[in-house]
Amino acid sequence: MDGGRRAFLARNLLLSFFFSVFSSRLKLSTAQMVPAVFVFGDSLVDVGNNDYLPVSIAKADFPHNGIDFPTEKPTGRFCNGKNAADFLAEKLGLPSSPPYLSLSKKKDAPSYINGVSFASGFVVSCVFPNFIPGQSIPLSKQVDNYIAVQKILFQQMGSFASEKHLSKSLFAIVIGSNDIFDYFVSSDLRKKNTPQRYVDLMANTLKGQLKRLYETGASKFFLTGIGAIGCVPAERVKNKTHEGSEERNFWSDKYNEELKAMLKGLKSELQGVNYSYFDTYSIMQSVVQNPSSYGFNEIKSACCGLGDLKAEFPCLPVSKYCSNRSDHVFWDLYHPTEATARVFVDTLFDGPSQYCVPMNVRQLVST
Ligand SMILES: *[C@@H]1O[C@H](CO)[C@@H](O)[C@H](O)[C@H]1NC(C)=O
Ligand SMILES: *[C@@H]1O[C@H](CO)[C@@H](O)[C@H](O)[C@H]1NC(C)=O
Ligand SMILES: *[C@@H]1O[C@H](CO)[C@@H](O)[C@H](O)[C@H]1NC(C)=O
């Protein structure tokens, strides 16, 4: 783990704010495109699960996170406002899927009907040797948690209705960036795996978890590739010319190729599976190359942080933040702003085949 990430993890604040919205509606309202959305993955889509991990320091429960959220308070999202999971739910006509841990702690029967978020900041898709216990919810555990929810839905709705409900629901998985970051900071990982072997391992591990979801009712999958993570402020600041890391971009791209091939294989292996793959890497390149056409002025610097590119010191309560959050691509060292999340979700939902393979989310949920 490098200095930036360690510093980011090493913050320690007691203030925590729990935000959750859930609906107990049992019928599909006309605006709803799917009965539910189940979200898995990392900090790009975490809506507050990590706030409930007692020993985790990988939390975003402190200012200035949440400054542009409707409540203007930190919510556990690693963002100034809403993140991609919120905008995806909005597009589907659903409330944001509440954090699983906020519901499982409730004594009264929790509502899982419109979906649940299992996502957890700093999670990786592969097990890696310097994994620190308790910091995030491993993907396999996220799937275990889903299976617990599936059992409850089965009891509440019966087998026929719950199977139908789940087969029409969307399963969104956003993971992999942390694996690539970790590979380049862990000499142990590099000693044990060539980069090619490592990205193969990532795709295969993910495939195993997708199969478990399929076996317990999922059939519509939405997956994102990794973005151009060599271009995040944390990487650019390491380079005097602020060009970022070509190597990290190269291996993100390689992983994305493995992921696409894996998904194609999965669809041919498992009957009834449909998926949409979003090419986060390409849309990020497009934003970085033509920022103004997306409404951005600042593609390199973080909005919240301190030092060069506001990336020498993470986004903490003592950090400075930019006055206009809608013209910055990046909120902090690693995470996009709400404005960027909105561009991504608009594109993954209705975008062309250049970004959405073999179909966009609207097409996926309409079949
Ligand atoms: C910055 O990145 C560019 C392109 O990858 C590379 O040519 C240059 O040597 C790097 N500079 C530093 C200081 O790392
Ligand atoms: C998958 O998509 C195809 C067309 O895109 C559609 O014909 C088929 O019914 C879909 N299958 C499921 C299980 O949704
Ligand atoms: C903030 O940036 C956006 C996008 O570039 C721009 O449309 C808006 O006018 C800016 N707002 C202010 C207050 O400068």
mmCIF file of C-alpha atoms and ligand atoms in Angstrom:
data_model
loop_
_atom_site.group_PDB
_atom_site.id
_atom_site.type_symbol
_atom_site.label_atom_id
_atom_site.label_comp_id
_atom_site.label_asym_id
_atom_site.label_seq_id
_atom_site.Cartn_x
_atom_site.Cartn_y
_atom_site.Cartn_z
ATOM 1 C CA MET A 1 0.000 0.000 0.000
ATOM 2 C CA ASP A 2 1.506 3.338 -0.955
ATOM 3 C CA GLY A 3 1.602 6.500 1.150
ATOM 4 C CA GLY A 4 -1.466 8.047 -0.454
ATOM 5 C CA ARG A 5 -3.688 5.089 0.178
ATOM 6 C CA ARG A 6 -2.347 4.564 3.638
ATOM 7 C CA ALA A 7 -2.998 8.186 4.484
ATOM 8 C CA PHE A 8 -6.443 7.862 3.007
ATOM 9 C CA LEU A 9 -7.110 4.804 5.146
ATOM 10 C CA ALA A 10 -5.481 6.287 8.195
ATOM 11 C CA ARG A 11 -8.022 8.992 8.774
ATOM 12 C CA ASN A 12 -10.033 8.572 11.873
ATOM 13 C CA LEU A 13 -13.235 10.391 12.669
ATOM 14 C CA LEU A 14 -16.134 9.519 14.890
ATOM 15 C CA LEU A 15 -18.868 11.402 13.118
ATOM 16 C CA SER A 16 -20.977 9.083 11.130
ATOM 17 C CA PHE A 17 -24.164 9.605 9.338
ATOM 18 C CA PHE A 18 -26.396 6.826 8.198
ATOM 19 C CA PHE A 19 -28.485 7.403 5.188
ATOM 20 C CA SER A 20 -30.839 4.872 3.822
ATOM 21 C CA VAL A 21 -33.942 5.018 1.784
ATOM 22 C CA PHE A 22 -36.049 2.031 1.149
ATOM 23 C CA SER A 23 -39.441 1.328 -0.131
ATOM 24 C CA SER A 24 -41.847 -1.331 0.854
ATOM 25 C CA ARG A 25 -43.859 -1.092 -2.318
ATOM 26 C CA LEU A 26 -44.736 -4.573 -3.412
ATOM 27 C CA LYS A 27 -46.075 -3.840 -6.868
ATOM 28 C CA LEU A 28 -44.196 -2.563 -9.887
ATOM 29 C CA SER A 29 -45.161 1.052 -10.320
ATOM 30 C CA THR A 30 -45.466 2.160 -13.923
ATOM 31 C CA ALA A 31 -42.179 4.074 -13.771
ATOM 32 C CA GLN A 32 -40.238 1.033 -12.562
ATOM 33 C CA MET A 33 -38.341 -0.764 -15.312
ATOM 34 C CA VAL A 34 -37.267 -3.710 -13.157
ATOM 35 C CA PRO A 35 -38.605 -5.035 -9.851
ATOM 36 C CA ALA A 36 -35.251 -4.576 -8.093
ATOM 37 C CA VAL A 37 -31.582 -3.696 -8.500
ATOM 38 C CA PHE A 38 -28.948 -5.574 -6.510
ATOM 39 C CA VAL A 39 -25.581 -3.832 -6.377
ATOM 40 C CA PHE A 40 -22.191 -5.444 -5.716
ATOM 41 C CA GLY A 41 -18.686 -4.050 -5.788
ATOM 42 C CA ASP A 42 -16.445 -1.302 -4.481
ATOM 43 C CA SER A 43 -16.330 2.332 -3.419
ATOM 44 C CA LEU A 44 -17.583 3.525 -6.807
ATOM 45 C CA VAL A 45 -21.015 2.206 -5.806
ATOM 46 C CA ASP A 46 -20.863 1.816 -2.005
ATOM 47 C CA VAL A 47 -23.833 3.695 -0.505
ATOM 48 C CA GLY A 48 -22.790 3.256 3.115
ATOM 49 C CA ASN A 49 -22.105 -0.407 3.929
ATOM 50 C CA ASN A 50 -18.615 0.349 5.199
ATOM 51 C CA ASP A 51 -20.079 2.701 7.811
ATOM 52 C CA TYR A 52 -21.310 -0.447 9.565
ATOM 53 C CA LEU A 53 -17.947 -2.237 9.627
ATOM 54 C CA PRO A 54 -16.729 -1.693 13.201
ATOM 55 C CA VAL A 55 -12.988 -1.804 12.542
ATOM 56 C CA SER A 56 -12.890 -0.467 8.987
ATOM 57 C CA ILE A 57 -11.142 2.816 8.395
ATOM 58 C CA ALA A 58 -12.136 2.682 4.702
ATOM 59 C CA LYS A 59 -15.145 4.902 5.272
ATOM 60 C CA ALA A 60 -16.473 8.117 3.782
ATOM 61 C CA ASP A 61 -18.563 9.117 6.787
ATOM 62 C CA PHE A 62 -16.941 12.521 7.237
ATOM 63 C CA PRO A 63 -16.977 15.858 5.430
ATOM 64 C CA HIS A 64 -16.520 17.014 2.754
ATOM 65 C CA ASN A 65 -18.027 13.832 1.335
ATOM 66 C CA GLY A 66 -21.739 14.329 0.774
ATOM 67 C CA ILE A 67 -21.489 18.123 0.474
ATOM 68 C CA ASP A 68 -23.760 18.079 -2.601
ATOM 69 C CA PHE A 69 -25.987 15.226 -1.458
ATOM 70 C CA PRO A 70 -29.623 16.293 -0.895
ATOM 71 C CA THR A 71 -29.019 16.148 2.891
ATOM 72 C CA GLU A 72 -25.649 17.956 2.501
ATOM 73 C CA LYS A 73 -24.204 15.378 4.906
ATOM 74 C CA PRO A 74 -21.717 12.520 4.547
ATOM 75 C CA THR A 75 -23.532 9.302 3.650
ATOM 76 C CA GLY A 76 -20.732 6.772 3.294
ATOM 77 C CA ARG A 77 -20.532 7.501 -0.421
ATOM 78 C CA PHE A 78 -17.005 8.281 -1.616
ATOM 79 C CA CYS A 79 -18.331 11.275 -3.495
ATOM 80 C CA ASN A 80 -19.497 14.872 -3.169
ATOM 81 C CA GLY A 81 -23.066 13.796 -3.882
ATOM 82 C CA LYS A 82 -24.855 10.880 -5.454
ATOM 83 C CA ASN A 83 -22.818 8.096 -7.004
ATOM 84 C CA ALA A 84 -23.366 5.819 -9.994
ATOM 85 C CA ALA A 85 -25.535 3.398 -7.975
ATOM 86 C CA ASP A 86 -27.965 6.224 -7.164
ATOM 87 C CA PHE A 87 -28.229 7.395 -10.756
ATOM 88 C CA LEU A 88 -28.693 3.847 -12.018
ATOM 89 C CA ALA A 89 -31.579 3.292 -9.579
ATOM 90 C CA GLU A 90 -33.049 6.644 -10.604
ATOM 91 C CA LYS A 91 -32.986 5.643 -14.279
ATOM 92 C CA LEU A 92 -34.712 2.368 -13.409
ATOM 93 C CA GLY A 93 -37.441 4.238 -11.531
ATOM 94 C CA LEU A 94 -36.354 2.795 -8.178
ATOM 95 C CA PRO A 95 -35.170 4.269 -4.890
ATOM 96 C CA SER A 96 -31.426 3.844 -4.308
ATOM 97 C CA SER A 97 -30.837 0.314 -3.044
ATOM 98 C CA PRO A 98 -30.132 0.657 0.690
ATOM 99 C CA PRO A 99 -26.928 -0.709 2.238
ATOM 100 C CA TYR A 100 -27.389 -4.356 3.230
ATOM 101 C CA LEU A 101 -25.787 -3.781 6.615
ATOM 102 C CA SER A 102 -28.235 -0.972 7.453
ATOM 103 C CA LEU A 103 -31.126 -3.401 6.863
ATOM 104 C CA SER A 104 -29.712 -6.535 8.447
ATOM 105 C CA LYS A 105 -29.234 -4.573 11.673
ATOM 106 C CA LYS A 106 -32.940 -3.709 11.756
ATOM 107 C CA LYS A 107 -35.119 -5.701 14.120
ATOM 108 C CA ASP A 108 -38.361 -5.352 12.170
ATOM 109 C CA ALA A 109 -38.639 -7.249 8.889
ATOM 110 C CA PRO A 110 -36.401 -5.363 6.488
ATOM 111 C CA SER A 111 -37.558 -4.560 2.991
ATOM 112 C CA TYR A 112 -35.422 -6.162 0.331
ATOM 113 C CA ILE A 113 -38.094 -5.957 -2.325
ATOM 114 C CA ASN A 114 -36.702 -3.156 -4.532
ATOM 115 C CA GLY A 115 -33.122 -4.243 -4.191
ATOM 116 C CA VAL A 116 -30.195 -4.053 -1.814
ATOM 117 C CA SER A 117 -26.643 -2.766 -2.078
ATOM 118 C CA PHE A 118 -23.924 -5.139 -0.947
ATOM 119 C CA ALA A 119 -21.095 -2.925 -2.232
ATOM 120 C CA SER A 120 -18.160 -2.045 -0.015
ATOM 121 C CA GLY A 121 -15.349 0.466 -0.502
ATOM 122 C CA PHE A 122 -11.811 -0.867 -1.031
ATOM 123 C CA VAL A 123 -12.983 -4.349 -1.919
ATOM 124 C CA VAL A 124 -11.085 -6.401 -4.486
ATOM 125 C CA SER A 125 -12.271 -9.276 -6.650
ATOM 126 C CA CYS A 126 -9.318 -11.566 -5.817
ATOM 127 C CA VAL A 127 -7.957 -12.531 -2.449
ATOM 128 C CA PHE A 128 -4.588 -10.854 -1.968
ATOM 129 C CA PRO A 129 -2.005 -11.440 0.707
ATOM 130 C CA ASN A 130 -2.035 -8.031 2.360
ATOM 131 C CA PHE A 131 -5.802 -7.983 2.651
ATOM 132 C CA ILE A 132 -6.605 -6.413 6.005
ATOM 133 C CA PRO A 133 -9.494 -8.224 7.735
ATOM 134 C CA GLY A 134 -12.572 -6.168 8.483
ATOM 135 C CA GLN A 135 -11.754 -3.248 6.186
ATOM 136 C CA SER A 136 -14.223 -4.164 3.460
ATOM 137 C CA ILE A 137 -16.726 -6.863 2.566
ATOM 138 C CA PRO A 138 -15.114 -9.393 0.214
ATOM 139 C CA LEU A 139 -17.015 -10.101 -2.996
ATOM 140 C CA SER A 140 -17.685 -13.715 -1.957
ATOM 141 C CA LYS A 141 -19.198 -12.391 1.283
ATOM 142 C CA GLN A 142 -21.275 -9.859 -0.681
ATOM 143 C CA VAL A 143 -22.689 -12.802 -2.625
ATOM 144 C CA ASP A 144 -23.288 -14.737 0.637
ATOM 145 C CA ASN A 145 -25.273 -11.729 1.845
ATOM 146 C CA TYR A 146 -27.311 -11.718 -1.356
ATOM 147 C CA ILE A 147 -28.052 -15.420 -0.897
ATOM 148 C CA ALA A 148 -29.377 -14.658 2.602
ATOM 149 C CA VAL A 149 -31.663 -12.026 1.053
ATOM 150 C CA GLN A 150 -32.759 -14.442 -1.662
ATOM 151 C CA LYS A 151 -33.808 -16.956 1.011
ATOM 152 C CA ILE A 152 -35.904 -14.329 2.779
ATOM 153 C CA LEU A 153 -37.589 -13.292 -0.475
ATOM 154 C CA PHE A 154 -38.310 -16.962 -1.146
ATOM 155 C CA GLN A 155 -40.007 -17.276 2.269
ATOM 156 C CA GLN A 156 -41.946 -14.044 1.836
ATOM 157 C CA MET A 157 -43.056 -14.432 -1.771
ATOM 158 C CA GLY A 158 -42.963 -18.154 -2.422
ATOM 159 C CA SER A 159 -40.836 -19.947 -4.952
ATOM 160 C CA PHE A 160 -42.640 -18.997 -8.176
ATOM 161 C CA ALA A 161 -42.990 -15.284 -7.439
ATOM 162 C CA SER A 162 -39.500 -14.867 -6.000
ATOM 163 C CA GLU A 163 -37.870 -16.638 -8.949
ATOM 164 C CA LYS A 164 -39.766 -14.421 -11.375
ATOM 165 C CA HIS A 165 -38.899 -11.327 -9.323
ATOM 166 C CA LEU A 166 -35.178 -12.119 -9.323
ATOM 167 C CA SER A 167 -34.980 -13.185 -12.952
ATOM 168 C CA LYS A 168 -36.348 -9.779 -13.981
ATOM 169 C CA SER A 169 -34.139 -7.857 -11.549
ATOM 170 C CA LEU A 170 -30.864 -6.207 -12.445
ATOM 171 C CA PHE A 171 -27.592 -7.375 -10.876
ATOM 172 C CA ALA A 172 -25.015 -4.593 -11.132
ATOM 173 C CA ILE A 173 -21.362 -5.330 -10.358
ATOM 174 C CA VAL A 174 -18.628 -2.683 -10.272
ATOM 175 C CA ILE A 175 -15.279 -4.081 -9.144
ATOM 176 C CA GLY A 176 -11.637 -4.517 -10.144
ATOM 177 C CA SER A 177 -9.918 -1.113 -9.828
ATOM 178 C CA ASN A 178 -8.540 -1.888 -6.367
ATOM 179 C CA ASP A 179 -7.072 -5.158 -7.647
ATOM 180 C CA ILE A 180 -5.005 -3.263 -10.201
ATOM 181 C CA PHE A 181 -3.911 -0.610 -7.683
ATOM 182 C CA ASP A 182 -2.897 -3.347 -5.263
ATOM 183 C CA TYR A 183 -0.955 -5.286 -7.858
ATOM 184 C CA PHE A 184 1.324 -2.338 -8.508
ATOM 185 C CA VAL A 185 1.939 -1.557 -4.848
ATOM 186 C CA SER A 186 2.433 -5.139 -3.635
ATOM 187 C CA SER A 187 5.769 -6.718 -4.512
ATOM 188 C CA ASP A 188 4.403 -9.972 -3.123
ATOM 189 C CA LEU A 189 1.554 -10.031 -5.646
ATOM 190 C CA ARG A 190 3.962 -9.234 -8.464
ATOM 191 C CA LYS A 191 6.362 -11.953 -7.365
ATOM 192 C CA LYS A 192 3.590 -14.549 -7.397
ATOM 193 C CA ASN A 193 1.815 -13.501 -10.601
ATOM 194 C CA THR A 194 2.721 -12.073 -13.958
ATOM 195 C CA PRO A 195 0.304 -9.235 -14.761
ATOM 196 C CA GLN A 196 -1.346 -11.405 -17.398
ATOM 197 C CA ARG A 197 -1.884 -14.233 -14.932
ATOM 198 C CA TYR A 198 -3.221 -11.748 -12.423
ATOM 199 C CA VAL A 199 -5.864 -10.259 -14.738
ATOM 200 C CA ASP A 200 -6.880 -13.806 -15.761
ATOM 201 C CA LEU A 201 -7.257 -14.658 -12.083
ATOM 202 C CA MET A 202 -9.396 -11.563 -11.520
ATOM 203 C CA ALA A 203 -11.788 -12.449 -14.354
ATOM 204 C CA ASN A 204 -12.003 -16.094 -13.250
ATOM 205 C CA THR A 205 -12.683 -15.212 -9.625
ATOM 206 C CA LEU A 206 -15.452 -12.891 -10.742
ATOM 207 C CA LYS A 207 -16.895 -15.592 -12.997
ATOM 208 C CA GLY A 208 -17.197 -17.934 -10.017
ATOM 209 C CA GLN A 209 -19.226 -15.339 -8.111
ATOM 210 C CA LEU A 210 -21.461 -14.559 -11.110
ATOM 211 C CA LYS A 211 -22.246 -18.272 -11.326
ATOM 212 C CA ARG A 212 -23.290 -18.305 -7.685
ATOM 213 C CA LEU A 213 -25.639 -15.380 -8.389
ATOM 214 C CA TYR A 214 -27.054 -17.193 -11.405
ATOM 215 C CA GLU A 215 -27.629 -20.365 -9.377
ATOM 216 C CA THR A 216 -29.685 -18.358 -6.912
ATOM 217 C CA GLY A 217 -31.888 -16.568 -9.405
ATOM 218 C CA ALA A 218 -29.972 -13.834 -11.243
ATOM 219 C CA SER A 219 -30.137 -13.668 -15.019
ATOM 220 C CA LYS A 220 -29.623 -10.003 -15.977
ATOM 221 C CA PHE A 221 -26.113 -8.804 -15.259
ATOM 222 C CA PHE A 222 -24.637 -5.377 -15.647
ATOM 223 C CA LEU A 223 -20.850 -5.140 -15.357
ATOM 224 C CA THR A 224 -18.444 -2.289 -15.784
ATOM 225 C CA GLY A 225 -14.885 -2.540 -16.954
ATOM 226 C CA ILE A 226 -12.166 -0.700 -15.052
ATOM 227 C CA GLY A 227 -11.636 2.949 -15.925
ATOM 228 C CA ALA A 228 -8.337 4.484 -17.033
ATOM 229 C CA ILE A 229 -7.073 4.305 -13.456
ATOM 230 C CA GLY A 230 -3.635 5.543 -14.455
ATOM 231 C CA CYS A 231 -5.370 8.920 -14.878
ATOM 232 C CA VAL A 232 -6.724 9.345 -11.336
ATOM 233 C CA PRO A 233 -5.208 12.264 -9.379
ATOM 234 C CA ALA A 234 -3.388 9.796 -7.065
ATOM 235 C CA GLU A 235 -1.456 8.483 -10.084
ATOM 236 C CA ARG A 236 -1.000 11.783 -11.923
ATOM 237 C CA VAL A 237 0.546 13.437 -8.877
ATOM 238 C CA LYS A 238 3.369 10.879 -8.902
ATOM 239 C CA ASN A 239 4.419 12.109 -12.322
ATOM 240 C CA LYS A 240 6.006 15.568 -12.608
ATOM 241 C CA THR A 241 4.307 16.117 -15.949
ATOM 242 C CA HIS A 242 1.005 14.882 -14.501
ATOM 243 C CA GLU A 243 0.673 12.346 -17.259
ATOM 244 C CA GLY A 244 -0.310 9.498 -14.997
ATOM 245 C CA SER A 245 0.568 5.849 -15.297
ATOM 246 C CA GLU A 246 0.518 4.204 -18.679
ATOM 247 C CA GLU A 247 1.272 0.867 -17.068
ATOM 248 C CA ARG A 248 -1.839 0.962 -14.893
ATOM 249 C CA ASN A 249 -3.934 1.976 -17.865
ATOM 250 C CA PHE A 250 -2.428 -0.813 -19.937
ATOM 251 C CA TRP A 251 -3.321 -3.500 -17.398
ATOM 252 C CA SER A 252 -6.766 -2.055 -16.751
ATOM 253 C CA ASP A 253 -7.398 -2.364 -20.448
ATOM 254 C CA LYS A 254 -6.012 -5.932 -20.479
ATOM 255 C CA TYR A 255 -8.289 -6.909 -17.611
ATOM 256 C CA ASN A 256 -11.268 -5.409 -19.441
ATOM 257 C CA GLU A 257 -10.502 -7.639 -22.435
ATOM 258 C CA GLU A 258 -10.472 -10.682 -20.126
ATOM 259 C CA LEU A 259 -13.715 -9.563 -18.522
ATOM 260 C CA LYS A 260 -15.459 -9.166 -21.887
ATOM 261 C CA ALA A 261 -14.303 -12.611 -23.015
ATOM 262 C CA MET A 262 -15.401 -14.116 -19.697
ATOM 263 C CA LEU A 263 -18.886 -12.613 -20.028
ATOM 264 C CA LYS A 264 -19.284 -13.934 -23.544
ATOM 265 C CA GLY A 265 -18.311 -17.380 -22.289
ATOM 266 C CA LEU A 266 -20.657 -17.138 -19.325
ATOM 267 C CA LYS A 267 -23.618 -16.317 -21.557
ATOM 268 C CA SER A 268 -22.941 -19.353 -23.723
ATOM 269 C CA GLU A 269 -22.522 -21.595 -20.662
ATOM 270 C CA LEU A 270 -25.540 -20.463 -18.664
ATOM 271 C CA GLN A 271 -28.959 -20.627 -20.210
ATOM 272 C CA GLY A 272 -31.057 -17.470 -20.018
ATOM 273 C CA VAL A 273 -28.228 -15.118 -19.049
ATOM 274 C CA ASN A 274 -28.161 -11.673 -20.611
ATOM 275 C CA TYR A 275 -25.658 -8.972 -19.782
ATOM 276 C CA SER A 276 -24.527 -5.484 -20.526
ATOM 277 C CA TYR A 277 -20.848 -4.570 -20.293
ATOM 278 C CA PHE A 278 -19.960 -0.892 -19.935
ATOM 279 C CA ASP A 279 -16.617 0.273 -21.254
ATOM 280 C CA THR A 280 -15.723 2.704 -18.471
ATOM 281 C CA TYR A 281 -12.203 2.956 -19.868
ATOM 282 C CA SER A 282 -13.338 4.356 -23.237
ATOM 283 C CA ILE A 283 -15.815 6.822 -21.810
ATOM 284 C CA MET A 284 -13.116 8.067 -19.409
ATOM 285 C CA GLN A 285 -10.705 8.514 -22.309
ATOM 286 C CA SER A 286 -13.376 10.389 -24.196
ATOM 287 C CA VAL A 287 -14.038 12.687 -21.213
ATOM 288 C CA VAL A 288 -10.316 13.315 -20.716
ATOM 289 C CA GLN A 289 -9.802 14.077 -24.413
ATOM 290 C CA ASN A 290 -12.870 16.298 -24.849
ATOM 291 C CA PRO A 291 -13.680 17.601 -21.367
ATOM 292 C CA SER A 292 -15.610 20.670 -22.500
ATOM 293 C CA SER A 293 -18.060 18.645 -24.562
ATOM 294 C CA TYR A 294 -19.078 16.951 -21.293
ATOM 295 C CA GLY A 295 -19.132 20.217 -19.322
ATOM 296 C CA PHE A 296 -15.801 19.704 -17.516
ATOM 297 C CA ASN A 297 -12.931 22.165 -17.114
ATOM 298 C CA GLU A 298 -10.669 20.204 -14.776
ATOM 299 C CA ILE A 299 -9.653 16.638 -15.605
ATOM 300 C CA LYS A 300 -6.423 16.263 -13.626
ATOM 301 C CA SER A 301 -6.838 17.775 -10.201
ATOM 302 C CA ALA A 302 -9.040 16.343 -7.480
ATOM 303 C CA CYS A 303 -11.694 18.698 -6.144
ATOM 304 C CA CYS A 304 -11.109 17.827 -2.492
ATOM 305 C CA GLY A 305 -7.645 17.364 -1.015
ATOM 306 C CA LEU A 306 -4.416 19.302 -0.455
ATOM 307 C CA GLY A 307 -1.193 19.926 -2.326
ATOM 308 C CA ASP A 308 -0.286 19.412 -5.957
ATOM 309 C CA LEU A 309 -3.436 18.416 -7.903
ATOM 310 C CA LYS A 310 -5.103 18.330 -4.453
ATOM 311 C CA ALA A 311 -3.739 14.820 -4.466
ATOM 312 C CA GLU A 312 -0.794 14.917 -2.080
ATOM 313 C CA PHE A 313 -3.158 14.716 0.844
ATOM 314 C CA PRO A 314 -6.599 13.045 0.765
ATOM 315 C CA CYS A 315 -10.043 14.554 1.134
ATOM 316 C CA LEU A 316 -10.412 14.992 4.899
ATOM 317 C CA PRO A 317 -12.333 17.528 6.968
ATOM 318 C CA VAL A 318 -9.224 19.768 7.030
ATOM 319 C CA SER A 319 -8.791 19.598 3.237
ATOM 320 C CA LYS A 320 -9.802 22.285 0.787
ATOM 321 C CA TYR A 321 -12.410 21.658 -1.875
ATOM 322 C CA CYS A 322 -13.169 23.318 -5.177
ATOM 323 C CA SER A 323 -16.056 25.763 -5.390
ATOM 324 C CA ASN A 324 -17.514 24.316 -8.577
ATOM 325 C CA ARG A 325 -17.892 20.565 -8.220
ATOM 326 C CA SER A 326 -19.694 20.129 -11.510
ATOM 327 C CA ASP A 327 -16.698 21.086 -13.649
ATOM 328 C CA HIS A 328 -14.276 18.594 -12.016
ATOM 329 C CA VAL A 329 -13.999 14.993 -13.205
ATOM 330 C CA PHE A 330 -12.509 13.797 -9.910
ATOM 331 C CA TRP A 331 -13.813 14.373 -6.416
ATOM 332 C CA ASP A 332 -10.813 12.990 -4.508
ATOM 333 C CA LEU A 333 -7.646 10.982 -5.106
ATOM 334 C CA TYR A 334 -9.522 8.060 -6.657
ATOM 335 C CA HIS A 335 -13.222 8.786 -7.068
ATOM 336 C CA PRO A 336 -15.255 10.642 -9.673
ATOM 337 C CA THR A 337 -17.535 13.552 -8.819
ATOM 338 C CA GLU A 338 -21.294 13.276 -8.904
ATOM 339 C CA ALA A 339 -21.161 15.105 -12.261
ATOM 340 C CA THR A 340 -18.906 12.393 -13.705
ATOM 341 C CA ALA A 341 -21.076 9.614 -12.250
ATOM 342 C CA ARG A 342 -24.041 11.187 -14.020
ATOM 343 C CA VAL A 343 -22.216 11.231 -17.379
ATOM 344 C CA PHE A 344 -21.249 7.576 -16.909
ATOM 345 C CA VAL A 345 -24.769 6.460 -16.014
ATOM 346 C CA ASP A 346 -26.382 8.424 -18.844
ATOM 347 C CA THR A 347 -24.000 6.631 -21.203
ATOM 348 C CA LEU A 348 -24.301 3.133 -19.766
ATOM 349 C CA PHE A 349 -28.073 3.407 -19.773
ATOM 350 C CA ASP A 350 -28.716 4.687 -23.281
ATOM 351 C CA GLY A 351 -25.279 4.710 -24.875
ATOM 352 C CA PRO A 352 -24.154 3.317 -28.220
ATOM 353 C CA SER A 353 -22.476 -0.069 -28.808
ATOM 354 C CA GLN A 354 -19.125 1.734 -28.741
ATOM 355 C CA TYR A 355 -19.531 1.830 -24.933
ATOM 356 C CA CYS A 356 -22.224 -0.764 -24.194
ATOM 357 C CA VAL A 357 -21.584 -4.365 -25.226
ATOM 358 C CA PRO A 358 -23.577 -6.185 -26.521
ATOM 359 C CA MET A 359 -26.379 -3.848 -25.390
ATOM 360 C CA ASN A 360 -27.007 -0.928 -23.056
ATOM 361 C CA VAL A 361 -28.846 -1.226 -19.748
ATOM 362 C CA ARG A 362 -32.130 0.051 -21.169
ATOM 363 C CA GLN A 363 -32.044 -2.745 -23.743
ATOM 364 C CA LEU A 364 -31.007 -5.296 -21.117
ATOM 365 C CA VAL A 365 -33.921 -4.494 -18.836
ATOM 366 C CA SER A 366 -36.402 -4.316 -21.722
ATOM 367 C CA THR A 367 -35.823 -7.922 -22.843
HETATM 368 C C1 LIG B 1 5.510 10.748 -16.734
HETATM 369 O O1 LIG B 1 4.859 9.908 -17.679
HETATM 370 C C2 LIG B 1 5.383 9.955 -18.972
HETATM 371 C C3 LIG B 1 4.510 9.133 -19.877
HETATM 372 O O2 LIG B 1 4.150 7.917 -19.287
HETATM 373 C C4 LIG B 1 6.816 9.478 -18.952
HETATM 374 O O3 LIG B 1 7.365 9.598 -20.258
HETATM 375 C C5 LIG B 1 7.602 10.321 -17.973
HETATM 376 O O4 LIG B 1 8.903 9.810 -17.857
HETATM 377 C C6 LIG B 1 6.946 10.334 -16.605
HETATM 378 N N1 LIG B 1 7.637 11.250 -15.733
HETATM 379 C C7 LIG B 1 7.911 10.965 -14.477
HETATM 380 C C8 LIG B 1 8.591 12.045 -13.686
HETATM 381 O O5 LIG B 1 7.632 9.902 -13.955
HETATM 382 C C1 LIG B 2 -31.820 -11.892 -23.900
HETATM 383 O O1 LIG B 2 -31.823 -10.937 -24.926
HETATM 384 C C2 LIG B 2 -32.388 -11.386 -26.129
HETATM 385 C C3 LIG B 2 -32.290 -10.288 -27.148
HETATM 386 O O2 LIG B 2 -31.416 -9.292 -26.819
HETATM 387 C C4 LIG B 2 -33.816 -11.765 -25.905
HETATM 388 O O3 LIG B 2 -34.360 -12.292 -27.117
HETATM 389 C C5 LIG B 2 -33.924 -12.792 -24.817
HETATM 390 O O4 LIG B 2 -35.267 -13.052 -24.523
HETATM 391 C C6 LIG B 2 -33.227 -12.290 -23.579
HETATM 392 N N1 LIG B 2 -33.250 -13.310 -22.574
HETATM 393 C C7 LIG B 2 -33.593 -13.077 -21.334
HETATM 394 C C8 LIG B 2 -33.566 -14.261 -20.438
HETATM 395 O O5 LIG B 2 -33.927 -11.971 -20.929
HETATM 396 C C1 LIG B 3 -19.687 25.296 -12.841
HETATM 397 O O1 LIG B 3 -19.263 24.514 -13.936
HETATM 398 C C2 LIG B 3 -20.300 24.199 -14.838
HETATM 399 C C3 LIG B 3 -19.732 23.209 -15.850
HETATM 400 O O2 LIG B 3 -18.583 23.678 -16.476
HETATM 401 C C4 LIG B 3 -20.837 25.469 -15.449
HETATM 402 O O3 LIG B 3 -21.874 25.168 -16.341
HETATM 403 C C5 LIG B 3 -21.348 26.366 -14.333
HETATM 404 O O4 LIG B 3 -21.753 27.606 -14.878
HETATM 405 C C6 LIG B 3 -20.277 26.593 -13.291
HETATM 406 N N1 LIG B 3 -20.869 27.292 -12.170
HETATM 407 C C7 LIG B 3 -20.305 28.361 -11.618
HETATM 408 C C8 LIG B 3 -21.025 28.945 -10.452
HETATM 409 O O5 LIG B 3 -19.266 28.833 -12.025
#
